[in-house]
Amino acid sequence: MKRAVLYLRVSTNDQTTANQEHELRAVAERMQCEIVHVYKEHGISGAKGRDKRPQFDALCKAAARREFGMVMAWSVDRLGRSLQDLVAFLSEIHALRVDLYLHQQGLDTTTPAGKAMFQMMGVFAEFERAMIQERVRAGLNRAKAEGKMLGRPRIAQEKEAAIRAALRSKSKSYRALVREHDVSLGTVQRIAGELASLSTQAQ
């Protein structure tokens, strides 16, 4: 028998997950699946991220540990209302070879049609990742074309000169310079790296 878990969620505390559970248990019996755990969330919106849904987070971690082979839910909107989060979840369980059953949509990835649907989800996930990367690149290129400085703003020239002089004399540690000039450790390391590069070029 395939080991399965149920994920049940209702958005308000007045609602109950009992009907969802009853129907899914009947389906699991027909499919000869053993229900090893039931994850229930009450009063939690599907629009919230994984970090705000402890039971959903626990399900994902258990899937990564290969504790079951199928996730069963009443409907796709029980899993989430954010398309990006939903696609990410579907891609994750697909990669783990965990099957999915969605009662309202009639989706069962143990069937050929369900497997094809899962593969299409993977295509859409890859497409979305490519679109995000393209938007980021376009935004950076536009910012450069407009003459905008990217990254953290540089510190005042006087302050940078004082740090550079201290680094050359090796009179103070990085930590001391951070405290004295109220800059980040990364800034001190950057200036030190530039000095080292100039020293190498001079040799």
mmCIF file of C-alpha atoms in Angstrom:
data_model
loop_
_atom_site.group_PDB
_atom_site.id
_atom_site.type_symbol
_atom_site.label_atom_id
_atom_site.label_comp_id
_atom_site.label_asym_id
_atom_site.label_seq_id
_atom_site.Cartn_x
_atom_site.Cartn_y
_atom_site.Cartn_z
ATOM 1 C CA MET A 1 0.000 0.000 0.000
ATOM 2 C CA LYS A 2 1.181 3.514 -0.820
ATOM 3 C CA ARG A 3 1.790 5.670 2.258
ATOM 4 C CA ALA A 4 -0.270 8.853 2.020
ATOM 5 C CA VAL A 5 -0.884 12.014 4.040
ATOM 6 C CA LEU A 6 -3.886 14.327 4.048
ATOM 7 C CA TYR A 7 -3.563 18.105 4.023
ATOM 8 C CA LEU A 8 -6.699 19.843 5.284
ATOM 9 C CA ARG A 9 -7.138 23.600 5.585
ATOM 10 C CA VAL A 10 -9.959 26.032 6.326
ATOM 11 C CA SER A 11 -9.592 29.807 6.303
ATOM 12 C CA THR A 12 -11.662 30.586 9.422
ATOM 13 C CA ASN A 13 -11.989 28.987 12.830
ATOM 14 C CA ASP A 14 -15.778 28.627 12.313
ATOM 15 C CA GLN A 15 -15.247 26.152 9.471
ATOM 16 C CA THR A 16 -14.406 22.480 9.906
ATOM 17 C CA THR A 17 -12.101 20.120 8.059
ATOM 18 C CA ALA A 18 -14.283 17.106 8.942
ATOM 19 C CA ASN A 19 -16.024 16.877 5.554
ATOM 20 C CA GLN A 20 -12.732 17.122 3.659
ATOM 21 C CA GLU A 21 -11.195 14.414 5.832
ATOM 22 C CA HIS A 22 -14.173 12.056 5.574
ATOM 23 C CA GLU A 23 -14.225 12.228 1.758
ATOM 24 C CA LEU A 24 -10.466 11.874 1.360
ATOM 25 C CA ARG A 25 -10.311 8.896 3.713
ATOM 26 C CA ALA A 26 -12.942 7.165 1.564
ATOM 27 C CA VAL A 27 -10.902 7.883 -1.571
ATOM 28 C CA ALA A 28 -7.711 6.620 0.096
ATOM 29 C CA GLU A 29 -9.448 3.368 0.978
ATOM 30 C CA ARG A 30 -10.585 2.894 -2.624
ATOM 31 C CA MET A 31 -7.073 3.639 -3.865
ATOM 32 C CA GLN A 32 -5.618 1.232 -1.276
ATOM 33 C CA CYS A 33 -3.521 3.963 0.332
ATOM 34 C CA GLU A 34 -2.482 3.900 3.987
ATOM 35 C CA ILE A 35 -2.962 7.308 5.642
ATOM 36 C CA VAL A 36 0.050 7.799 7.898
ATOM 37 C CA HIS A 37 -0.574 11.399 8.961
ATOM 38 C CA VAL A 38 -3.195 14.156 8.727
ATOM 39 C CA TYR A 39 -2.007 17.771 8.588
ATOM 40 C CA LYS A 40 -4.761 20.218 9.629
ATOM 41 C CA GLU A 41 -4.776 24.022 9.599
ATOM 42 C CA HIS A 42 -7.669 26.093 10.970
ATOM 43 C CA GLY A 43 -8.117 29.828 10.504
ATOM 44 C CA ILE A 44 -5.117 30.158 8.176
ATOM 45 C CA SER A 45 -5.397 31.747 4.743
ATOM 46 C CA GLY A 46 -3.932 29.938 1.766
ATOM 47 C CA ALA A 47 -2.405 33.257 0.681
ATOM 48 C CA LYS A 48 0.074 33.054 3.566
ATOM 49 C CA GLY A 49 3.556 31.738 2.888
ATOM 50 C CA ARG A 50 4.936 28.434 4.086
ATOM 51 C CA ASP A 51 6.548 30.081 7.126
ATOM 52 C CA LYS A 52 3.097 31.198 8.356
ATOM 53 C CA ARG A 53 1.532 27.738 7.862
ATOM 54 C CA PRO A 54 3.200 25.370 10.357
ATOM 55 C CA GLN A 55 1.345 22.237 9.261
ATOM 56 C CA PHE A 56 2.072 22.856 5.584
ATOM 57 C CA ASP A 57 5.721 23.479 6.458
ATOM 58 C CA ALA A 58 5.811 20.211 8.441
ATOM 59 C CA LEU A 59 4.318 18.378 5.436
ATOM 60 C CA CYS A 60 7.027 19.750 3.126
ATOM 61 C CA LYS A 61 9.791 18.712 5.529
ATOM 62 C CA ALA A 62 8.312 15.220 5.907
ATOM 63 C CA ALA A 63 8.139 14.923 2.110
ATOM 64 C CA ALA A 64 11.843 15.793 1.901
ATOM 65 C CA ARG A 65 12.519 12.960 4.379
ATOM 66 C CA ARG A 66 10.528 10.574 2.114
ATOM 67 C CA GLU A 67 8.091 9.689 4.907
ATOM 68 C CA PHE A 68 5.217 9.158 2.455
ATOM 69 C CA GLY A 69 4.551 8.690 -1.237
ATOM 70 C CA MET A 70 1.381 10.722 -1.803
ATOM 71 C CA VAL A 71 -0.217 14.001 -0.702
ATOM 72 C CA MET A 72 -4.019 14.120 -0.782
ATOM 73 C CA ALA A 73 -5.988 17.380 -0.561
ATOM 74 C CA TRP A 74 -9.578 18.424 -1.151
ATOM 75 C CA SER A 75 -8.730 21.059 -3.747
ATOM 76 C CA VAL A 76 -5.750 22.883 -5.240
ATOM 77 C CA ASP A 77 -6.721 26.075 -3.349
ATOM 78 C CA ARG A 78 -6.315 24.182 -0.052
ATOM 79 C CA LEU A 79 -2.597 23.894 -0.857
ATOM 80 C CA GLY A 80 -2.256 27.615 -1.561
ATOM 81 C CA ARG A 81 -3.679 30.681 -3.265
ATOM 82 C CA SER A 82 -0.358 32.143 -4.383
ATOM 83 C CA LEU A 83 0.449 30.806 -7.855
ATOM 84 C CA GLN A 84 4.185 31.221 -7.333
ATOM 85 C CA ASP A 85 4.169 29.306 -4.020
ATOM 86 C CA LEU A 86 1.866 26.647 -5.446
ATOM 87 C CA VAL A 87 4.039 26.011 -8.503
ATOM 88 C CA ALA A 88 7.112 25.829 -6.239
ATOM 89 C CA PHE A 89 5.414 23.233 -4.006
ATOM 90 C CA LEU A 90 4.263 21.125 -6.958
ATOM 91 C CA SER A 91 7.761 21.220 -8.453
ATOM 92 C CA GLU A 92 9.285 20.224 -5.100
ATOM 93 C CA ILE A 93 7.117 17.163 -4.548
ATOM 94 C CA HIS A 94 7.462 16.180 -8.197
ATOM 95 C CA ALA A 95 11.253 16.197 -7.802
ATOM 96 C CA LEU A 96 10.858 14.028 -4.679
ATOM 97 C CA ARG A 97 8.671 11.576 -6.669
ATOM 98 C CA VAL A 98 5.752 12.173 -4.310
ATOM 99 C CA ASP A 99 2.351 11.779 -5.980
ATOM 100 C CA LEU A 100 -0.538 14.208 -5.595
ATOM 101 C CA TYR A 101 -4.290 13.680 -5.437
ATOM 102 C CA LEU A 102 -6.679 16.670 -5.667
ATOM 103 C CA HIS A 103 -10.293 15.636 -5.178
ATOM 104 C CA GLN A 104 -12.138 18.619 -6.688
ATOM 105 C CA GLN A 105 -9.912 18.796 -9.759
ATOM 106 C CA GLY A 106 -9.857 15.028 -10.239
ATOM 107 C CA LEU A 107 -6.063 15.106 -10.426
ATOM 108 C CA ASP A 108 -4.250 11.874 -9.593
ATOM 109 C CA THR A 109 -0.588 11.758 -10.575
ATOM 110 C CA THR A 110 -0.476 7.972 -10.296
ATOM 111 C CA THR A 111 -2.379 7.928 -13.624
ATOM 112 C CA PRO A 112 -0.875 8.747 -17.058
ATOM 113 C CA ALA A 113 -3.058 11.881 -17.374
ATOM 114 C CA GLY A 114 -2.041 13.046 -13.912
ATOM 115 C CA LYS A 115 1.661 12.469 -14.672
ATOM 116 C CA ALA A 116 1.316 14.556 -17.842
ATOM 117 C CA MET A 117 -0.270 17.366 -15.824
ATOM 118 C CA PHE A 118 2.596 17.235 -13.321
ATOM 119 C CA GLN A 119 5.121 17.532 -16.153
ATOM 120 C CA MET A 120 3.254 20.572 -17.476
ATOM 121 C CA MET A 121 3.497 22.126 -13.994
ATOM 122 C CA GLY A 122 7.268 21.701 -14.214
ATOM 123 C CA VAL A 123 7.302 23.479 -17.589
ATOM 124 C CA PHE A 124 5.345 26.409 -16.140
ATOM 125 C CA ALA A 125 7.662 26.567 -13.117
ATOM 126 C CA GLU A 126 10.715 26.751 -15.384
ATOM 127 C CA PHE A 127 9.004 29.407 -17.521
ATOM 128 C CA GLU A 128 8.231 31.513 -14.430
ATOM 129 C CA ARG A 129 11.840 31.291 -13.200
ATOM 130 C CA ALA A 130 13.082 32.399 -16.640
ATOM 131 C CA MET A 131 10.636 35.327 -16.687
ATOM 132 C CA ILE A 132 11.774 36.503 -13.227
ATOM 133 C CA GLN A 133 15.434 36.349 -14.276
ATOM 134 C CA GLU A 134 14.647 38.263 -17.472
ATOM 135 C CA ARG A 135 12.785 40.994 -15.528
ATOM 136 C CA VAL A 136 15.713 41.354 -13.094
ATOM 137 C CA ARG A 137 18.230 41.662 -15.938
ATOM 138 C CA ALA A 138 16.024 44.193 -17.763
ATOM 139 C CA GLY A 139 15.677 46.248 -14.571
ATOM 140 C CA LEU A 140 19.453 46.300 -13.987
ATOM 141 C CA ASN A 141 20.148 47.264 -17.592
ATOM 142 C CA ARG A 142 17.566 50.060 -17.424
ATOM 143 C CA ALA A 143 19.072 51.372 -14.179
ATOM 144 C CA LYS A 144 22.566 51.375 -15.726
ATOM 145 C CA ALA A 145 21.272 53.166 -18.837
ATOM 146 C CA GLU A 146 19.750 55.853 -16.602
ATOM 147 C CA GLY A 147 23.093 56.285 -14.861
ATOM 148 C CA LYS A 148 21.933 54.939 -11.513
ATOM 149 C CA MET A 149 24.522 53.514 -9.145
ATOM 150 C CA LEU A 150 23.872 49.839 -8.334
ATOM 151 C CA GLY A 151 24.651 48.220 -5.006
ATOM 152 C CA ARG A 152 25.374 49.942 -1.713
ATOM 153 C CA PRO A 153 26.293 53.650 -1.864
ATOM 154 C CA ARG A 154 30.006 54.319 -1.320
ATOM 155 C CA ILE A 155 31.121 56.077 1.860
ATOM 156 C CA ALA A 156 32.498 59.649 1.963
ATOM 157 C CA GLN A 157 35.893 60.083 0.299
ATOM 158 C CA GLU A 158 37.472 61.478 3.490
ATOM 159 C CA LYS A 159 36.363 58.471 5.511
ATOM 160 C CA GLU A 160 37.576 56.052 2.840
ATOM 161 C CA ALA A 161 40.941 57.816 2.701
ATOM 162 C CA ALA A 162 41.337 57.535 6.490
ATOM 163 C CA ILE A 163 40.555 53.801 6.387
ATOM 164 C CA ARG A 164 42.969 53.308 3.491
ATOM 165 C CA ALA A 165 45.744 55.105 5.390
ATOM 166 C CA ALA A 166 45.148 52.963 8.498
ATOM 167 C CA LEU A 167 45.226 49.793 6.403
ATOM 168 C CA ARG A 168 48.490 50.806 4.745
ATOM 169 C CA SER A 169 50.111 51.473 8.115
ATOM 170 C CA LYS A 170 48.606 48.292 9.560
ATOM 171 C CA SER A 171 47.988 50.239 12.754
ATOM 172 C CA LYS A 172 44.456 49.017 13.397
ATOM 173 C CA SER A 173 42.445 45.844 12.980
ATOM 174 C CA TYR A 174 39.452 45.573 10.656
ATOM 175 C CA ARG A 175 37.103 45.474 13.651
ATOM 176 C CA ALA A 176 38.654 48.617 15.130
ATOM 177 C CA LEU A 177 38.177 50.462 11.823
ATOM 178 C CA VAL A 178 34.543 49.333 11.658
ATOM 179 C CA ARG A 179 33.880 50.776 15.131
ATOM 180 C CA GLU A 180 35.867 53.964 14.604
ATOM 181 C CA HIS A 181 34.382 54.932 11.238
ATOM 182 C CA ASP A 182 30.901 53.395 11.674
ATOM 183 C CA VAL A 183 31.100 51.332 8.490
ATOM 184 C CA SER A 184 30.427 47.698 7.720
ATOM 185 C CA LEU A 185 33.091 45.012 7.797
ATOM 186 C CA GLY A 186 32.404 44.466 4.094
ATOM 187 C CA THR A 187 33.380 48.086 3.361
ATOM 188 C CA VAL A 188 36.719 47.700 5.133
ATOM 189 C CA GLN A 189 37.343 44.409 3.334
ATOM 190 C CA ARG A 190 36.530 46.044 -0.017
ATOM 191 C CA ILE A 191 39.035 48.851 0.556
ATOM 192 C CA ALA A 192 41.653 46.333 1.710
ATOM 193 C CA GLY A 193 41.010 44.279 -1.432
ATOM 194 C CA GLU A 194 41.465 47.348 -3.639
ATOM 195 C CA LEU A 195 44.773 48.135 -1.892
ATOM 196 C CA ALA A 196 45.973 44.559 -2.368
ATOM 197 C CA SER A 197 45.043 44.711 -6.058
ATOM 198 C CA LEU A 198 46.945 47.996 -6.548
ATOM 199 C CA SER A 199 49.959 46.529 -4.737
ATOM 200 C CA THR A 200 49.962 43.469 -7.002
ATOM 201 C CA GLN A 201 49.735 45.613 -10.155
ATOM 202 C CA ALA A 202 52.662 47.768 -8.969
ATOM 203 C CA GLN A 203 54.965 44.756 -8.593
#
